[in-house]
Short mmCIF file of C-alpha atoms in Angstrom, two decimals:
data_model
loop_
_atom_site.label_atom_id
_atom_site.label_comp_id
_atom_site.label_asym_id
_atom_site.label_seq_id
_atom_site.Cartn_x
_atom_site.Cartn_y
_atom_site.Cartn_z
CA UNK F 1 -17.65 54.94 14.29
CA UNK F 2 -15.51 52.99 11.48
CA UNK F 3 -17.71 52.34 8.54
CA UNK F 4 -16.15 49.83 6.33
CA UNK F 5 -17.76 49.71 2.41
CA UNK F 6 -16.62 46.86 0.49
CA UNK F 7 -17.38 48.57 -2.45
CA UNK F 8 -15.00 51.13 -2.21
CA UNK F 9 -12.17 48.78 -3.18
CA UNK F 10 -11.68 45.76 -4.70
CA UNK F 11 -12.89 42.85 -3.59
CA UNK F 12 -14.89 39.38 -4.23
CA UNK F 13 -17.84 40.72 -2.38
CA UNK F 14 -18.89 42.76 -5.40
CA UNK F 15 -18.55 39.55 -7.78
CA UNK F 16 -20.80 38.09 -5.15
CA UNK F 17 -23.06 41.50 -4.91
CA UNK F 18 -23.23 41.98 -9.12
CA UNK F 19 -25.09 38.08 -8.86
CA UNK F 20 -27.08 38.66 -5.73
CA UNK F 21 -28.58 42.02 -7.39
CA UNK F 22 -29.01 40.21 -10.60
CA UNK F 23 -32.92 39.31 -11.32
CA UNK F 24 -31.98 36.47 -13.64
CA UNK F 25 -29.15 34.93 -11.37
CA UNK F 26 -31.94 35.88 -8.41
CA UNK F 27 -34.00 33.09 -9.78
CA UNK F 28 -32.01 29.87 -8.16
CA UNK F 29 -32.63 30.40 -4.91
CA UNK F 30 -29.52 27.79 -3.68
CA UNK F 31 -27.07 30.35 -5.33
CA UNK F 32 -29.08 33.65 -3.68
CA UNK F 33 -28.49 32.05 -0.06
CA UNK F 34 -24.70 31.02 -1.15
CA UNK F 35 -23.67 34.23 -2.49
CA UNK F 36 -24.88 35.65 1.16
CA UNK F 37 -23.01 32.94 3.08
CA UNK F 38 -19.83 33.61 0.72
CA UNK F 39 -19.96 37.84 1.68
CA UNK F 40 -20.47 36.31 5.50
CA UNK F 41 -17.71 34.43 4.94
CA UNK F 42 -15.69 37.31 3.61
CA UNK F 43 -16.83 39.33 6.43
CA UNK F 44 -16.03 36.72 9.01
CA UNK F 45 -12.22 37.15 7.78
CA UNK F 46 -11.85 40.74 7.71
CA UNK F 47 -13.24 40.79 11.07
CA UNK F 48 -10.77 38.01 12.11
CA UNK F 49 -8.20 40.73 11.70
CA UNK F 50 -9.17 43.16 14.26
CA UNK F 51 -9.50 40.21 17.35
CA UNK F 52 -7.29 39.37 19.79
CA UNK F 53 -5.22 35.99 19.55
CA UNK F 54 -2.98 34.37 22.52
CA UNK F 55 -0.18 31.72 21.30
CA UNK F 56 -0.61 28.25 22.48
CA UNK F 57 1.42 25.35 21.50
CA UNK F 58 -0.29 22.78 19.28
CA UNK F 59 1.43 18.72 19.31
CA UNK F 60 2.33 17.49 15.81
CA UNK F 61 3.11 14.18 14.91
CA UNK F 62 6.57 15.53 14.55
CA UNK F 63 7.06 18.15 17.13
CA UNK F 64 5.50 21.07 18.50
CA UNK F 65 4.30 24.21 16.94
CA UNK F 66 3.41 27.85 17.80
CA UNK F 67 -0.09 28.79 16.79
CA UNK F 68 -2.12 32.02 17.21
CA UNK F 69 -5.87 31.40 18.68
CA UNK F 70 -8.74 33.54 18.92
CA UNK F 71 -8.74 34.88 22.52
CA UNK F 72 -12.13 37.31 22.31
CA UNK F 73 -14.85 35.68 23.25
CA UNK F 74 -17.09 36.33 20.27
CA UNK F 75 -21.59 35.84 19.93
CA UNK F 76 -22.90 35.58 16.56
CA UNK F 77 -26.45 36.93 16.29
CA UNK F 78 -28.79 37.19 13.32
CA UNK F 79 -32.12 38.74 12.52
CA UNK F 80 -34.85 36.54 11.39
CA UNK F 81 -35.29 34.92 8.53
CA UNK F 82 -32.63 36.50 5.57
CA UNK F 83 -30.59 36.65 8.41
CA UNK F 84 -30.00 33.13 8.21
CA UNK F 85 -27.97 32.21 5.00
CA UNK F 86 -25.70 35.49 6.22
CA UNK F 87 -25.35 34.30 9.38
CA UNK F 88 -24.05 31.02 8.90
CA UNK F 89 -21.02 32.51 6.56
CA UNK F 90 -19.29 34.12 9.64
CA UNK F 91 -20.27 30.50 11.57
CA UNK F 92 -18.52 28.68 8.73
CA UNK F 93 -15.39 30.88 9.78
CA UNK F 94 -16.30 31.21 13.62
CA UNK F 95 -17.51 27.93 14.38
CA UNK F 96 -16.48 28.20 18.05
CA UNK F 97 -18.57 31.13 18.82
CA UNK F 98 -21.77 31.52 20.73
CA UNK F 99 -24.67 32.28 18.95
CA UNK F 100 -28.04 34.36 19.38
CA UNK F 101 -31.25 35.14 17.34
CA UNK F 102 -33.67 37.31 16.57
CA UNK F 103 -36.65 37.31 15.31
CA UNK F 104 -38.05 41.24 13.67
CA UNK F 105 -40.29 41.59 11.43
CA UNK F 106 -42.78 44.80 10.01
CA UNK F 107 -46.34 44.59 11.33
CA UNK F 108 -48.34 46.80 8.67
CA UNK F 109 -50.94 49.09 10.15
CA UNK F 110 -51.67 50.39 6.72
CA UNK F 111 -49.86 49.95 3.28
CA UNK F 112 -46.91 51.66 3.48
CA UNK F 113 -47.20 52.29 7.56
CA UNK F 114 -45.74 49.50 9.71
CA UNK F 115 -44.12 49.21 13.23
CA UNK F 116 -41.01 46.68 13.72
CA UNK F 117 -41.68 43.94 16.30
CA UNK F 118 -39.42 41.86 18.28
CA UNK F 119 -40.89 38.09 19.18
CA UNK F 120 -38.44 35.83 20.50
CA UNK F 121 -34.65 36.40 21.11
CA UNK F 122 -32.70 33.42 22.38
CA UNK F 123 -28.97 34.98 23.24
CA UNK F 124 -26.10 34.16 26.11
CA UNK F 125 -24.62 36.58 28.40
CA UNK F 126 -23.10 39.15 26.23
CA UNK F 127 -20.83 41.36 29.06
CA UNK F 128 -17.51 41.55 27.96
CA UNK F 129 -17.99 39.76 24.70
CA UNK F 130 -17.74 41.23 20.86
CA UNK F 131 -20.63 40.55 19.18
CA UNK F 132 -21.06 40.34 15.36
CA UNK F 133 -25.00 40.85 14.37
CA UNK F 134 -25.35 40.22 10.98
CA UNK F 135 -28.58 41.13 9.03
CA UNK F 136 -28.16 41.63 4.93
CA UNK F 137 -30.29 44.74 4.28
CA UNK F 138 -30.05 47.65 6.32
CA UNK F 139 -32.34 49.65 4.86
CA UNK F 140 -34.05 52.19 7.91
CA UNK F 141 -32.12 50.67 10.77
CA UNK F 142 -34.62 50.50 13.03
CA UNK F 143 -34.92 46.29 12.82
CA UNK F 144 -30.85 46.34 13.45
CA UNK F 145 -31.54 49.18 16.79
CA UNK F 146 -34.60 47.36 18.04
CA UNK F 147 -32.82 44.11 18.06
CA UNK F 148 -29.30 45.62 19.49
CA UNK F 149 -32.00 46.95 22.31
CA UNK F 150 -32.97 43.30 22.84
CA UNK F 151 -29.57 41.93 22.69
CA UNK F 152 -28.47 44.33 25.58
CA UNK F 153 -31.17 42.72 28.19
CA UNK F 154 -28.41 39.74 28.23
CA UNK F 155 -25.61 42.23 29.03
CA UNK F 156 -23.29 44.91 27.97
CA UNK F 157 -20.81 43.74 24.67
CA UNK F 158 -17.66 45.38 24.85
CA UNK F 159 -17.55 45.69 20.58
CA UNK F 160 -19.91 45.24 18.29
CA UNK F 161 -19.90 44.85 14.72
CA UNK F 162 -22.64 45.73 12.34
CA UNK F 163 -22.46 44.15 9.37
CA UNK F 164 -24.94 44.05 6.49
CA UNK F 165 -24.76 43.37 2.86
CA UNK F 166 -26.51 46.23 1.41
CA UNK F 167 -27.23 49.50 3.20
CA UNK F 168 -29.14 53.00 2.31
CA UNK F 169 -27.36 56.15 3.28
CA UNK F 170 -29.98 56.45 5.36
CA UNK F 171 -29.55 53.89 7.67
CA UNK F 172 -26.21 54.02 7.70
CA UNK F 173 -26.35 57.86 9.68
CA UNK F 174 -29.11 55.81 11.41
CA UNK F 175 -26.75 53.57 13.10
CA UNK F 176 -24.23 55.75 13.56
CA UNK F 177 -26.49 57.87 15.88
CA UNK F 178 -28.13 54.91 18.07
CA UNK F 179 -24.71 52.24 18.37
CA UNK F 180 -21.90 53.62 20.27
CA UNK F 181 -19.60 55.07 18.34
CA UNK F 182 -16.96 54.16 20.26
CA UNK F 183 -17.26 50.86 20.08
CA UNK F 184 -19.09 50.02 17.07
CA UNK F 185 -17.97 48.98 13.55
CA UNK F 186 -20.33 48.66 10.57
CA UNK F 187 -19.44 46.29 8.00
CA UNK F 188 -21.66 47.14 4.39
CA UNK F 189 -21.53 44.95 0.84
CA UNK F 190 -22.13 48.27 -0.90
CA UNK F 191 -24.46 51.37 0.10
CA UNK F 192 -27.60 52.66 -2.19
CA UNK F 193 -28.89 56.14 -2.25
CA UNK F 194 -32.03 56.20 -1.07
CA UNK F 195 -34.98 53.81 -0.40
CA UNK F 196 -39.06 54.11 -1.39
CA UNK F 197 -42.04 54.39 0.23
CA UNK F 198 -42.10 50.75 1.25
CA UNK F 199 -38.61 51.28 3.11
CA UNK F 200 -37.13 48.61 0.37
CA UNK F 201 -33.30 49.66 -0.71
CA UNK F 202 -33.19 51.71 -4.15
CA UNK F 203 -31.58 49.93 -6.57
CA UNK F 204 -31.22 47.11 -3.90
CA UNK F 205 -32.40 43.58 -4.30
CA UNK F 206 -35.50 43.08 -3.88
CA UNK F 207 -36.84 41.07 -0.58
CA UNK F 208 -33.59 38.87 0.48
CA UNK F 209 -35.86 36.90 2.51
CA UNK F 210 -38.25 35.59 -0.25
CA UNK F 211 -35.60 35.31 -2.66
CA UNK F 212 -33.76 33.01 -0.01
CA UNK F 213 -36.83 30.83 1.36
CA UNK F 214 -39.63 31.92 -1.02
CA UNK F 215 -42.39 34.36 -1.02
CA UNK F 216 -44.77 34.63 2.17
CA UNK F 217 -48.14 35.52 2.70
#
């Protein structure tokens, strides 16, 4: 499986990361859901490079010119509710693709004990598509494989891409033992060493959700 880690060369995304991480810069809540769209954004590009493209020839006011268009069909799916902000940076860039959702989330049995439930998932047909799900912390992998699982009741994607804005080393060898290597490439802001008996990312962020939309009960 190709892992791709941002933060092994460099690159806007850690501009973006250093402000995202930050718990002063954390406080304006506009800029926290920017800087996520902006690494989506970033994303959206580098994936850009690896797609197919057919040439078709475009009228000008002047003449005619040869352009190069996407030609893989491409879904964009996201995982409830930090999902969101990320998700609509590879939109900005892919505004022509489908689009699915998830919605995961931890259902607590006891304090630090929780099972990840999937509620509603609203996708096309995925056979013979790529499909980009995009989710900003990565931090078990079990949310990303439970909703992949989902995803695949709508068909059988011929590549996906993984991409996340922070990852622990854990889920990272997560993922690359339940996607198929094969066809799978994982797309990380940066990677953390560990994470803590809440299954939050060590240094990390924090909760990306609440510090996009504001804490829940």
């Amino acid at each position: 499986m190709k892992t791709v880690n941002f933060a092994e060369y460099p690159s806007l995304v850690n501009q973006y990361m250093a402000e995202l991480r930050d718990v002063n810069v954390q406080k304006d809540m506009l800029r926290f859901r920017r800087n996520l769209e902006r690494i989506g954004e970033i994303m959206a590009f580098e994936i850009s490079r690896t797609l197919s493209y057919r040439t078709a020839e475009i009228e000008t006011p002047l003449a005619t010119a040869k352009c190069e268009l996407i030609d893989t069909p491409l879904v964009l799916a996201t995982i409830f509710r930090a999902g969101v902000p990320f998700h609509q940076g590879f939109l900005n860039y892919f505004d022509h693709a489908e689009n699915a959702f998830v919605s995961a989330y931890r259902k607590y049995k006891e304090k630090e004990n929780f099972d990840i439930c999937i509620e509603y998932l609203a996708s096309p047909r995925l056979d013979g598509k790529t499909l980009i799900i995009a989710d900003p912390m990565l931090a078990t992998g079990a949310s990303m494989e439970l909703s992949y699982r989902a995803l695949l009741t709508k068909g059988d994607p011929s590549h996906i891409h993984v991409c996340s804005v922070i990852a622990s080393k854990q889920a990272v060898e997560y993922i690359k033992k339940t996607f198929p290597a094969h066809k799978t490439t994982l797309w990380i802001g940066a990677v953390d060493d560990e994470i803590n008996s809440h299954s939050y990312i060590v240094p990390g962020l924090g909760d990306a959700g609440d510090l996009a939309y504001g804490i829940k009960e």
